[in-house]
């Protein structure tokens, strides 16, 4: 992650340089040695975090707001570095991936706004061999690739550009959350090939009952979820859980040759490992499911007493106020909340001067866990008032 270390930093906001506007600095009420620096660059608004330590000052990205591509972040750090006695840094020339943003790497909100019909999903596409091959052979079919491994995402986006493909869209998020926000009865197929088995920590598996329920809702009638694995324990556990599903048809195979062989499958074949296939066909249609929620605040002023540690854990969601920052006319909450599998990390700005309160950047996705957590936050802030 881009950053620099300095002996001291001469910073007085607001000021502008090289297209960047350094708007204000907010000091943490819990950790007085830390602060946020708010920056605007074109359509991007983000924070840097300043950490004053015993022997130096660390300036780095605030991960909750990190802009994409990374080159924008590095440019802001370079501007600040001119006002500091720098000890060390990693702000050398940007690589192409740090300055170019692919049109096919989408935010979850962009996925939600797409007109999706008859699309396919691959969850955990790894090297992307299977996803790329399908997209090449079916240019009129839309494919959504879901992955949380950044190098895999960068690799497939390079291939999408080289092959001039227009029908692959990539999203970096937990698949269980993505399925929750997708429309019902529109998906042609879901592929989950060789996911990490997590036999010692089954709760970390991608295939859990909640995912299966959402997958069956998203799939069109008679369409399938295809699970492929070399791990017999994982296969048996998933098979057992599928038996509790209603209105499905199951096909099972062992050591069946696949038309598209992934990098991992080729490795298992060389090692003569067994490979198991499980195809689950949806036999019903579901009602359309879409949660409408605005995530608004009906007040713009809160007390500083909220800086005391606040953490609420419920069965299906949680809320944690991680930190509180303050300027002359703003209070900023750093919050983590929502689903345990993929927490939302957001900044909430309470601006007394402009009489407004809002989530910094995009609003949270309208999932059940996020809605309940937001309502918990409203209740907590109301009690504090």
mmCIF file of C-alpha atoms in Angstrom:
data_model
loop_
_atom_site.group_PDB
_atom_site.id
_atom_site.type_symbol
_atom_site.label_atom_id
_atom_site.label_comp_id
_atom_site.label_asym_id
_atom_site.label_seq_id
_atom_site.Cartn_x
_atom_site.Cartn_y
_atom_site.Cartn_z
ATOM 1 C CA UNK A 1 0.000 0.000 0.000
ATOM 2 C CA UNK A 2 1.447 3.450 -0.905
ATOM 3 C CA UNK A 3 2.737 5.438 2.096
ATOM 4 C CA UNK A 4 5.648 7.477 3.367
ATOM 5 C CA UNK A 5 7.450 8.031 6.677
ATOM 6 C CA UNK A 6 8.548 11.517 7.719
ATOM 7 C CA UNK A 7 10.262 13.293 10.589
ATOM 8 C CA UNK A 8 7.645 16.028 10.445
ATOM 9 C CA UNK A 9 4.811 17.272 8.227
ATOM 10 C CA UNK A 10 3.885 20.900 7.540
ATOM 11 C CA UNK A 11 0.180 20.752 6.775
ATOM 12 C CA UNK A 12 -2.393 23.529 6.855
ATOM 13 C CA UNK A 13 -5.733 22.926 5.144
ATOM 14 C CA UNK A 14 -7.384 23.869 2.907
ATOM 15 C CA UNK A 15 -4.991 24.107 -0.044
ATOM 16 C CA UNK A 16 -4.807 22.917 -3.676
ATOM 17 C CA UNK A 17 -1.936 21.513 -5.740
ATOM 18 C CA UNK A 18 -1.595 19.395 -8.923
ATOM 19 C CA UNK A 19 -5.359 18.997 -9.214
ATOM 20 C CA UNK A 20 -5.756 17.806 -5.606
ATOM 21 C CA UNK A 21 -7.796 19.743 -3.051
ATOM 22 C CA UNK A 22 -6.837 19.073 0.558
ATOM 23 C CA UNK A 23 -10.096 20.034 2.249
ATOM 24 C CA UNK A 24 -9.721 19.504 5.999
ATOM 25 C CA UNK A 25 -8.016 17.479 8.723
ATOM 26 C CA UNK A 26 -10.012 15.670 11.451
ATOM 27 C CA UNK A 27 -8.394 14.508 14.715
ATOM 28 C CA UNK A 28 -9.335 11.197 16.366
ATOM 29 C CA UNK A 29 -11.025 11.515 19.761
ATOM 30 C CA UNK A 30 -9.921 8.035 20.774
ATOM 31 C CA UNK A 31 -6.375 8.143 19.456
ATOM 32 C CA UNK A 32 -5.114 11.748 19.611
ATOM 33 C CA UNK A 33 -2.002 10.797 17.654
ATOM 34 C CA UNK A 34 -4.104 9.915 14.570
ATOM 35 C CA UNK A 35 -6.050 12.070 12.133
ATOM 36 C CA UNK A 36 -7.786 11.931 8.753
ATOM 37 C CA UNK A 37 -6.976 14.218 5.825
ATOM 38 C CA UNK A 38 -9.867 14.672 3.373
ATOM 39 C CA UNK A 39 -8.868 15.048 -0.294
ATOM 40 C CA UNK A 40 -10.771 15.726 -3.507
ATOM 41 C CA UNK A 41 -9.407 14.848 -6.967
ATOM 42 C CA UNK A 42 -11.800 15.091 -9.899
ATOM 43 C CA UNK A 43 -14.781 12.886 -9.070
ATOM 44 C CA UNK A 44 -12.825 11.087 -6.331
ATOM 45 C CA UNK A 45 -13.030 12.037 -2.650
ATOM 46 C CA UNK A 46 -10.985 10.054 -0.146
ATOM 47 C CA UNK A 47 -9.070 10.189 3.122
ATOM 48 C CA UNK A 48 -5.441 9.739 4.069
ATOM 49 C CA UNK A 49 -4.548 8.723 7.616
ATOM 50 C CA UNK A 50 -1.776 10.465 9.563
ATOM 51 C CA UNK A 51 -0.282 8.500 12.475
ATOM 52 C CA UNK A 52 2.163 10.340 14.748
ATOM 53 C CA UNK A 53 4.578 7.837 16.295
ATOM 54 C CA UNK A 54 7.530 8.188 18.688
ATOM 55 C CA UNK A 55 10.217 8.512 16.027
ATOM 56 C CA UNK A 56 8.313 9.355 12.857
ATOM 57 C CA UNK A 57 5.005 10.186 11.186
ATOM 58 C CA UNK A 58 3.262 7.638 8.944
ATOM 59 C CA UNK A 59 1.053 8.913 6.106
ATOM 60 C CA UNK A 60 -0.966 6.184 4.369
ATOM 61 C CA UNK A 61 -4.299 5.451 2.727
ATOM 62 C CA UNK A 62 -7.477 5.172 4.761
ATOM 63 C CA UNK A 63 -8.522 1.766 3.419
ATOM 64 C CA UNK A 64 -12.263 2.439 3.784
ATOM 65 C CA UNK A 65 -12.062 5.205 1.156
ATOM 66 C CA UNK A 66 -9.085 4.192 -1.028
ATOM 67 C CA UNK A 67 -9.563 5.508 -4.601
ATOM 68 C CA UNK A 68 -9.169 3.345 -7.669
ATOM 69 C CA UNK A 69 -6.821 3.330 -9.528
ATOM 70 C CA UNK A 70 -4.041 3.464 -6.940
ATOM 71 C CA UNK A 71 -2.154 6.108 -8.903
ATOM 72 C CA UNK A 72 -4.613 8.749 -7.638
ATOM 73 C CA UNK A 73 -3.690 7.870 -4.070
ATOM 74 C CA UNK A 74 0.049 7.972 -4.822
ATOM 75 C CA UNK A 75 -0.334 11.410 -6.401
ATOM 76 C CA UNK A 76 -1.897 12.795 -3.219
ATOM 77 C CA UNK A 77 0.870 11.302 -1.099
ATOM 78 C CA UNK A 78 3.512 12.857 -3.374
ATOM 79 C CA UNK A 79 1.951 16.288 -2.868
ATOM 80 C CA UNK A 80 2.069 15.864 0.909
ATOM 81 C CA UNK A 81 5.611 14.495 0.758
ATOM 82 C CA UNK A 82 6.755 17.872 -0.592
ATOM 83 C CA UNK A 83 5.657 19.357 2.748
ATOM 84 C CA UNK A 84 7.498 16.812 4.863
ATOM 85 C CA UNK A 85 11.020 15.751 5.807
ATOM 86 C CA UNK A 86 10.658 12.289 4.258
ATOM 87 C CA UNK A 87 12.554 9.349 5.772
ATOM 88 C CA UNK A 88 11.351 6.643 3.377
ATOM 89 C CA UNK A 89 8.560 6.014 0.857
ATOM 90 C CA UNK A 90 7.260 3.690 -1.865
ATOM 91 C CA UNK A 91 5.956 6.428 -4.170
ATOM 92 C CA UNK A 92 8.075 5.807 -7.257
ATOM 93 C CA UNK A 93 6.662 5.832 -10.795
ATOM 94 C CA UNK A 94 3.209 4.328 -11.221
ATOM 95 C CA UNK A 95 2.750 1.045 -13.057
ATOM 96 C CA UNK A 96 0.069 0.814 -15.761
ATOM 97 C CA UNK A 97 -2.292 -1.059 -13.427
ATOM 98 C CA UNK A 98 -2.008 1.807 -10.925
ATOM 99 C CA UNK A 99 -3.089 4.427 -13.450
ATOM 100 C CA UNK A 100 -5.589 2.580 -15.651
ATOM 101 C CA UNK A 101 -9.074 1.641 -14.486
ATOM 102 C CA UNK A 102 -10.733 -1.209 -16.371
ATOM 103 C CA UNK A 103 -14.301 -0.620 -17.517
ATOM 104 C CA UNK A 104 -14.992 -4.256 -16.664
ATOM 105 C CA UNK A 105 -14.103 -4.050 -12.971
ATOM 106 C CA UNK A 106 -17.373 -3.013 -11.386
ATOM 107 C CA UNK A 107 -18.534 -1.879 -7.987
ATOM 108 C CA UNK A 108 -21.439 -3.807 -6.453
ATOM 109 C CA UNK A 109 -23.678 -0.772 -7.008
ATOM 110 C CA UNK A 110 -22.858 -0.898 -10.736
ATOM 111 C CA UNK A 111 -23.801 -4.569 -10.868
ATOM 112 C CA UNK A 112 -27.145 -3.683 -9.301
ATOM 113 C CA UNK A 113 -27.817 -1.006 -11.918
ATOM 114 C CA UNK A 114 -27.130 -3.317 -14.887
ATOM 115 C CA UNK A 115 -29.983 -4.805 -16.922
ATOM 116 C CA UNK A 116 -29.217 -8.423 -16.057
ATOM 117 C CA UNK A 117 -30.948 -11.294 -17.817
ATOM 118 C CA UNK A 118 -29.670 -14.730 -18.873
ATOM 119 C CA UNK A 119 -26.256 -14.111 -17.307
ATOM 120 C CA UNK A 120 -23.791 -16.592 -15.793
ATOM 121 C CA UNK A 121 -21.665 -16.316 -12.657
ATOM 122 C CA UNK A 122 -18.343 -17.894 -11.753
ATOM 123 C CA UNK A 123 -17.460 -17.653 -8.073
ATOM 124 C CA UNK A 124 -13.727 -17.741 -7.296
ATOM 125 C CA UNK A 125 -12.434 -17.835 -10.885
ATOM 126 C CA UNK A 126 -8.733 -18.056 -9.914
ATOM 127 C CA UNK A 127 -6.581 -17.905 -13.064
ATOM 128 C CA UNK A 128 -9.725 -17.192 -15.092
ATOM 129 C CA UNK A 129 -9.127 -19.946 -17.651
ATOM 130 C CA UNK A 130 -12.649 -21.386 -17.374
ATOM 131 C CA UNK A 131 -14.374 -17.990 -17.343
ATOM 132 C CA UNK A 132 -12.366 -16.631 -20.283
ATOM 133 C CA UNK A 133 -13.015 -19.728 -22.394
ATOM 134 C CA UNK A 134 -16.760 -19.568 -21.807
ATOM 135 C CA UNK A 135 -16.838 -15.866 -22.674
ATOM 136 C CA UNK A 136 -14.880 -16.436 -25.893
ATOM 137 C CA UNK A 137 -17.178 -19.251 -27.007
ATOM 138 C CA UNK A 138 -20.384 -17.353 -26.133
ATOM 139 C CA UNK A 139 -19.845 -13.676 -27.035
ATOM 140 C CA UNK A 140 -23.551 -12.821 -26.641
ATOM 141 C CA UNK A 141 -23.699 -14.199 -23.077
ATOM 142 C CA UNK A 142 -22.868 -11.978 -20.098
ATOM 143 C CA UNK A 143 -20.538 -13.416 -17.456
ATOM 144 C CA UNK A 144 -19.938 -12.071 -13.955
ATOM 145 C CA UNK A 145 -16.716 -13.194 -12.290
ATOM 146 C CA UNK A 146 -16.613 -12.933 -8.497
ATOM 147 C CA UNK A 147 -13.224 -12.954 -6.760
ATOM 148 C CA UNK A 148 -11.571 -11.505 -3.650
ATOM 149 C CA UNK A 149 -7.961 -12.285 -4.664
ATOM 150 C CA UNK A 150 -6.528 -9.083 -6.161
ATOM 151 C CA UNK A 151 -3.778 -10.719 -8.323
ATOM 152 C CA UNK A 152 -6.414 -13.000 -9.906
ATOM 153 C CA UNK A 153 -8.585 -9.983 -10.683
ATOM 154 C CA UNK A 154 -5.684 -8.079 -12.239
ATOM 155 C CA UNK A 155 -4.699 -11.128 -14.288
ATOM 156 C CA UNK A 156 -8.136 -11.686 -15.807
ATOM 157 C CA UNK A 157 -8.640 -7.983 -16.537
ATOM 158 C CA UNK A 158 -5.385 -8.019 -18.554
ATOM 159 C CA UNK A 159 -6.674 -11.028 -20.488
ATOM 160 C CA UNK A 160 -10.044 -9.378 -21.088
ATOM 161 C CA UNK A 161 -8.202 -6.441 -22.639
ATOM 162 C CA UNK A 162 -5.827 -8.585 -24.714
ATOM 163 C CA UNK A 163 -8.664 -10.783 -26.021
ATOM 164 C CA UNK A 164 -10.924 -7.741 -26.566
ATOM 165 C CA UNK A 165 -13.783 -9.376 -24.679
ATOM 166 C CA UNK A 166 -16.875 -7.282 -23.972
ATOM 167 C CA UNK A 167 -18.968 -9.782 -22.021
ATOM 168 C CA UNK A 168 -17.007 -10.396 -18.789
ATOM 169 C CA UNK A 169 -17.636 -8.200 -15.757
ATOM 170 C CA UNK A 170 -15.584 -8.645 -12.592
ATOM 171 C CA UNK A 171 -16.588 -7.727 -9.057
ATOM 172 C CA UNK A 172 -14.438 -7.949 -5.929
ATOM 173 C CA UNK A 173 -16.717 -8.997 -3.079
ATOM 174 C CA UNK A 174 -18.005 -11.936 -1.086
ATOM 175 C CA UNK A 175 -20.215 -14.051 -3.361
ATOM 176 C CA UNK A 176 -22.729 -14.604 -0.584
ATOM 177 C CA UNK A 177 -23.406 -10.864 -0.475
ATOM 178 C CA UNK A 178 -23.497 -10.489 -4.263
ATOM 179 C CA UNK A 179 -26.162 -13.167 -4.654
ATOM 180 C CA UNK A 180 -28.326 -11.400 -2.088
ATOM 181 C CA UNK A 181 -28.542 -8.250 -4.230
ATOM 182 C CA UNK A 182 -29.055 -9.941 -7.629
ATOM 183 C CA UNK A 183 -32.526 -10.247 -9.223
ATOM 184 C CA UNK A 184 -34.544 -13.476 -8.999
ATOM 185 C CA UNK A 185 -34.906 -16.044 -11.807
ATOM 186 C CA UNK A 186 -32.426 -14.385 -14.211
ATOM 187 C CA UNK A 187 -29.212 -16.437 -13.966
ATOM 188 C CA UNK A 188 -28.423 -19.228 -16.436
ATOM 189 C CA UNK A 189 -25.661 -20.923 -14.429
ATOM 190 C CA UNK A 190 -23.456 -20.550 -11.365
ATOM 191 C CA UNK A 191 -20.005 -22.164 -11.398
ATOM 192 C CA UNK A 192 -18.004 -22.850 -8.247
ATOM 193 C CA UNK A 193 -14.906 -24.817 -9.209
ATOM 194 C CA UNK A 194 -12.290 -25.978 -6.709
ATOM 195 C CA UNK A 195 -13.035 -23.579 -3.848
ATOM 196 C CA UNK A 196 -10.879 -23.776 -0.717
ATOM 197 C CA UNK A 197 -12.399 -26.660 1.322
ATOM 198 C CA UNK A 198 -11.823 -25.183 4.810
ATOM 199 C CA UNK A 199 -12.481 -28.579 6.396
ATOM 200 C CA UNK A 200 -11.194 -27.390 9.780
ATOM 201 C CA UNK A 201 -13.201 -24.135 9.545
ATOM 202 C CA UNK A 202 -16.428 -24.989 7.663
ATOM 203 C CA UNK A 203 -17.938 -21.590 8.509
ATOM 204 C CA UNK A 204 -15.427 -20.027 6.097
ATOM 205 C CA UNK A 205 -16.621 -22.075 3.127
ATOM 206 C CA UNK A 206 -18.249 -20.270 0.242
ATOM 207 C CA UNK A 207 -20.911 -22.982 -0.098
ATOM 208 C CA UNK A 208 -23.082 -22.634 2.986
ATOM 209 C CA UNK A 209 -26.891 -22.933 3.320
ATOM 210 C CA UNK A 210 -27.359 -19.150 2.990
ATOM 211 C CA UNK A 211 -25.521 -19.130 -0.358
ATOM 212 C CA UNK A 212 -27.503 -22.110 -1.643
ATOM 213 C CA UNK A 213 -30.796 -20.430 -0.749
ATOM 214 C CA UNK A 214 -29.846 -17.273 -2.635
ATOM 215 C CA UNK A 215 -28.430 -19.262 -5.562
ATOM 216 C CA UNK A 216 -31.706 -21.149 -6.016
ATOM 217 C CA UNK A 217 -33.571 -17.822 -5.955
ATOM 218 C CA UNK A 218 -31.274 -16.170 -8.505
ATOM 219 C CA UNK A 219 -31.215 -19.128 -10.936
ATOM 220 C CA UNK A 220 -33.794 -19.465 -13.662
ATOM 221 C CA UNK A 221 -36.011 -22.514 -13.529
ATOM 222 C CA UNK A 222 -34.121 -25.631 -14.772
ATOM 223 C CA UNK A 223 -30.767 -23.784 -14.566
ATOM 224 C CA UNK A 224 -27.888 -25.146 -12.507
ATOM 225 C CA UNK A 225 -25.248 -24.517 -9.904
ATOM 226 C CA UNK A 226 -22.121 -26.547 -10.780
ATOM 227 C CA UNK A 227 -19.817 -27.424 -7.868
ATOM 228 C CA UNK A 228 -16.511 -29.122 -8.753
ATOM 229 C CA UNK A 229 -13.902 -30.183 -6.182
ATOM 230 C CA UNK A 230 -11.029 -32.546 -5.494
ATOM 231 C CA UNK A 231 -11.883 -32.649 -1.770
ATOM 232 C CA UNK A 232 -14.118 -35.603 -0.870
ATOM 233 C CA UNK A 233 -14.997 -34.275 2.604
ATOM 234 C CA UNK A 234 -16.180 -30.968 1.162
ATOM 235 C CA UNK A 235 -18.110 -32.768 -1.566
ATOM 236 C CA UNK A 236 -19.949 -35.019 0.903
ATOM 237 C CA UNK A 237 -20.788 -32.121 3.213
ATOM 238 C CA UNK A 238 -22.224 -30.049 0.366
ATOM 239 C CA UNK A 239 -24.159 -33.038 -0.976
ATOM 240 C CA UNK A 240 -25.709 -33.657 2.447
ATOM 241 C CA UNK A 241 -26.728 -30.021 2.791
ATOM 242 C CA UNK A 242 -28.288 -29.988 -0.705
ATOM 243 C CA UNK A 243 -30.644 -32.799 0.312
ATOM 244 C CA UNK A 244 -32.470 -30.330 2.556
ATOM 245 C CA UNK A 245 -33.229 -28.048 -0.410
ATOM 246 C CA UNK A 246 -36.739 -28.177 -1.872
ATOM 247 C CA UNK A 247 -37.541 -28.357 -5.586
ATOM 248 C CA UNK A 248 -34.086 -29.260 -6.893
ATOM 249 C CA UNK A 249 -32.653 -31.993 -9.082
ATOM 250 C CA UNK A 250 -29.175 -33.333 -8.325
ATOM 251 C CA UNK A 251 -26.611 -34.877 -10.675
ATOM 252 C CA UNK A 252 -23.416 -36.410 -9.297
ATOM 253 C CA UNK A 253 -20.298 -37.549 -11.163
ATOM 254 C CA UNK A 254 -16.792 -38.706 -10.307
ATOM 255 C CA UNK A 255 -13.702 -38.204 -12.471
ATOM 256 C CA UNK A 256 -15.783 -36.852 -15.331
ATOM 257 C CA UNK A 257 -13.608 -34.989 -17.831
ATOM 258 C CA UNK A 258 -14.492 -31.300 -18.106
ATOM 259 C CA UNK A 259 -14.432 -29.559 -21.495
ATOM 260 C CA UNK A 260 -12.485 -26.624 -19.997
ATOM 261 C CA UNK A 261 -9.656 -27.731 -17.707
ATOM 262 C CA UNK A 262 -8.567 -25.149 -15.156
ATOM 263 C CA UNK A 263 -5.014 -24.756 -13.897
ATOM 264 C CA UNK A 264 -5.911 -26.441 -10.621
ATOM 265 C CA UNK A 265 -7.792 -29.291 -12.271
ATOM 266 C CA UNK A 266 -4.821 -30.024 -14.512
ATOM 267 C CA UNK A 267 -2.650 -30.228 -11.394
ATOM 268 C CA UNK A 268 -5.032 -32.646 -9.659
ATOM 269 C CA UNK A 269 -5.207 -34.814 -12.789
ATOM 270 C CA UNK A 270 -1.421 -35.096 -12.904
ATOM 271 C CA UNK A 271 -1.524 -36.181 -9.257
ATOM 272 C CA UNK A 272 -4.298 -38.695 -10.130
ATOM 273 C CA UNK A 273 -6.633 -37.234 -7.534
ATOM 274 C CA UNK A 274 -10.356 -37.913 -7.649
ATOM 275 C CA UNK A 275 -12.509 -35.054 -8.887
ATOM 276 C CA UNK A 276 -16.156 -34.778 -7.862
ATOM 277 C CA UNK A 277 -18.963 -32.978 -9.684
ATOM 278 C CA UNK A 278 -22.254 -31.882 -8.185
ATOM 279 C CA UNK A 279 -24.873 -30.170 -10.354
ATOM 280 C CA UNK A 280 -27.934 -28.733 -8.618
ATOM 281 C CA UNK A 281 -30.824 -27.736 -10.887
ATOM 282 C CA UNK A 282 -33.432 -25.267 -9.669
ATOM 283 C CA UNK A 283 -36.987 -26.508 -10.330
ATOM 284 C CA UNK A 284 -39.009 -23.481 -9.203
ATOM 285 C CA UNK A 285 -39.458 -19.772 -9.729
ATOM 286 C CA UNK A 286 -39.201 -17.259 -6.897
ATOM 287 C CA UNK A 287 -40.827 -13.905 -6.354
ATOM 288 C CA UNK A 288 -38.671 -10.914 -7.171
ATOM 289 C CA UNK A 289 -36.721 -9.824 -4.096
ATOM 290 C CA UNK A 290 -35.387 -6.321 -3.778
ATOM 291 C CA UNK A 291 -34.904 -4.370 -0.577
ATOM 292 C CA UNK A 292 -35.511 -0.635 -0.921
ATOM 293 C CA UNK A 293 -33.842 1.435 1.789
ATOM 294 C CA UNK A 294 -32.358 4.953 1.746
ATOM 295 C CA UNK A 295 -29.795 4.773 4.619
ATOM 296 C CA UNK A 296 -30.534 8.396 5.489
ATOM 297 C CA UNK A 297 -30.030 10.303 8.749
ATOM 298 C CA UNK A 298 -32.697 12.721 9.997
ATOM 299 C CA UNK A 299 -30.259 14.691 12.175
ATOM 300 C CA UNK A 300 -26.847 16.247 11.585
ATOM 301 C CA UNK A 301 -25.449 16.861 15.063
ATOM 302 C CA UNK A 302 -24.226 14.257 17.583
ATOM 303 C CA UNK A 303 -22.534 14.442 20.966
ATOM 304 C CA UNK A 304 -18.852 13.706 21.428
ATOM 305 C CA UNK A 305 -19.772 11.130 24.109
ATOM 306 C CA UNK A 306 -20.340 8.700 21.246
ATOM 307 C CA UNK A 307 -16.566 8.319 21.160
ATOM 308 C CA UNK A 308 -16.845 5.758 23.936
ATOM 309 C CA UNK A 309 -16.448 2.202 22.655
ATOM 310 C CA UNK A 310 -19.665 0.938 21.062
ATOM 311 C CA UNK A 311 -20.101 -2.586 19.732
ATOM 312 C CA UNK A 312 -23.374 -4.430 19.159
ATOM 313 C CA UNK A 313 -23.498 -8.068 18.020
ATOM 314 C CA UNK A 314 -26.748 -9.754 17.009
ATOM 315 C CA UNK A 315 -27.389 -13.173 15.496
ATOM 316 C CA UNK A 316 -27.439 -12.000 11.862
ATOM 317 C CA UNK A 317 -25.528 -8.713 11.934
ATOM 318 C CA UNK A 318 -23.272 -6.456 13.998
ATOM 319 C CA UNK A 319 -22.397 -2.788 14.469
ATOM 320 C CA UNK A 320 -19.056 -1.415 15.675
ATOM 321 C CA UNK A 321 -18.161 2.262 15.998
ATOM 322 C CA UNK A 322 -14.426 1.898 15.465
ATOM 323 C CA UNK A 323 -13.319 5.515 15.875
ATOM 324 C CA UNK A 324 -14.564 9.094 16.034
ATOM 325 C CA UNK A 325 -12.867 12.090 14.373
ATOM 326 C CA UNK A 326 -13.645 15.774 14.811
ATOM 327 C CA UNK A 327 -13.077 19.101 13.108
ATOM 328 C CA UNK A 328 -14.475 22.478 14.101
ATOM 329 C CA UNK A 329 -17.830 21.752 12.440
ATOM 330 C CA UNK A 330 -17.796 18.010 11.653
ATOM 331 C CA UNK A 331 -17.927 14.728 13.540
ATOM 332 C CA UNK A 332 -16.865 11.659 11.551
ATOM 333 C CA UNK A 333 -17.685 8.129 12.647
ATOM 334 C CA UNK A 334 -15.606 5.221 11.380
ATOM 335 C CA UNK A 335 -18.033 2.299 11.473
ATOM 336 C CA UNK A 336 -17.961 -1.403 10.619
ATOM 337 C CA UNK A 337 -21.251 -3.233 10.345
ATOM 338 C CA UNK A 338 -23.530 -5.647 8.517
ATOM 339 C CA UNK A 339 -22.837 -9.227 7.555
ATOM 340 C CA UNK A 340 -20.118 -11.157 9.411
ATOM 341 C CA UNK A 341 -18.872 -12.665 6.106
ATOM 342 C CA UNK A 342 -18.215 -9.301 4.473
ATOM 343 C CA UNK A 343 -18.427 -6.345 6.863
ATOM 344 C CA UNK A 344 -19.073 -2.893 5.480
ATOM 345 C CA UNK A 345 -16.478 -0.317 6.538
ATOM 346 C CA UNK A 346 -17.738 3.228 6.164
ATOM 347 C CA UNK A 347 -17.248 6.800 7.296
ATOM 348 C CA UNK A 348 -20.356 8.706 8.403
ATOM 349 C CA UNK A 349 -20.070 12.503 8.218
ATOM 350 C CA UNK A 350 -22.147 14.716 10.555
ATOM 351 C CA UNK A 351 -21.726 18.240 9.221
ATOM 352 C CA UNK A 352 -23.180 20.882 11.569
ATOM 353 C CA UNK A 353 -22.222 23.812 9.314
ATOM 354 C CA UNK A 354 -24.016 22.478 6.215
ATOM 355 C CA UNK A 355 -26.690 20.748 8.307
ATOM 356 C CA UNK A 356 -26.315 17.332 6.708
ATOM 357 C CA UNK A 357 -25.315 13.787 7.618
ATOM 358 C CA UNK A 358 -24.387 11.053 5.148
ATOM 359 C CA UNK A 359 -22.267 8.006 4.395
ATOM 360 C CA UNK A 360 -18.981 9.118 2.844
ATOM 361 C CA UNK A 361 -18.807 7.827 -0.754
ATOM 362 C CA UNK A 362 -21.489 5.366 -1.807
ATOM 363 C CA UNK A 363 -24.287 4.316 0.493
ATOM 364 C CA UNK A 364 -24.200 0.724 1.815
ATOM 365 C CA UNK A 365 -25.818 -2.010 -0.237
ATOM 366 C CA UNK A 366 -29.433 -2.657 0.704
ATOM 367 C CA UNK A 367 -28.999 -6.070 2.316
ATOM 368 C CA UNK A 368 -30.947 -7.294 5.351
ATOM 369 C CA UNK A 369 -27.850 -7.165 7.576
ATOM 370 C CA UNK A 370 -26.888 -3.649 6.462
ATOM 371 C CA UNK A 371 -30.409 -2.290 6.948
ATOM 372 C CA UNK A 372 -30.682 -3.726 10.466
ATOM 373 C CA UNK A 373 -27.214 -2.439 11.378
ATOM 374 C CA UNK A 374 -28.061 1.060 10.113
ATOM 375 C CA UNK A 375 -31.259 1.056 12.152
ATOM 376 C CA UNK A 376 -29.194 0.010 15.174
ATOM 377 C CA UNK A 377 -26.856 2.954 14.531
ATOM 378 C CA UNK A 378 -29.779 5.386 14.358
ATOM 379 C CA UNK A 379 -31.120 4.034 17.625
ATOM 380 C CA UNK A 380 -27.713 4.276 19.295
ATOM 381 C CA UNK A 381 -27.169 7.879 18.177
ATOM 382 C CA UNK A 382 -30.692 8.844 19.232
ATOM 383 C CA UNK A 383 -30.084 7.463 22.731
ATOM 384 C CA UNK A 384 -26.815 9.415 22.909
ATOM 385 C CA UNK A 385 -28.629 12.651 22.079
#
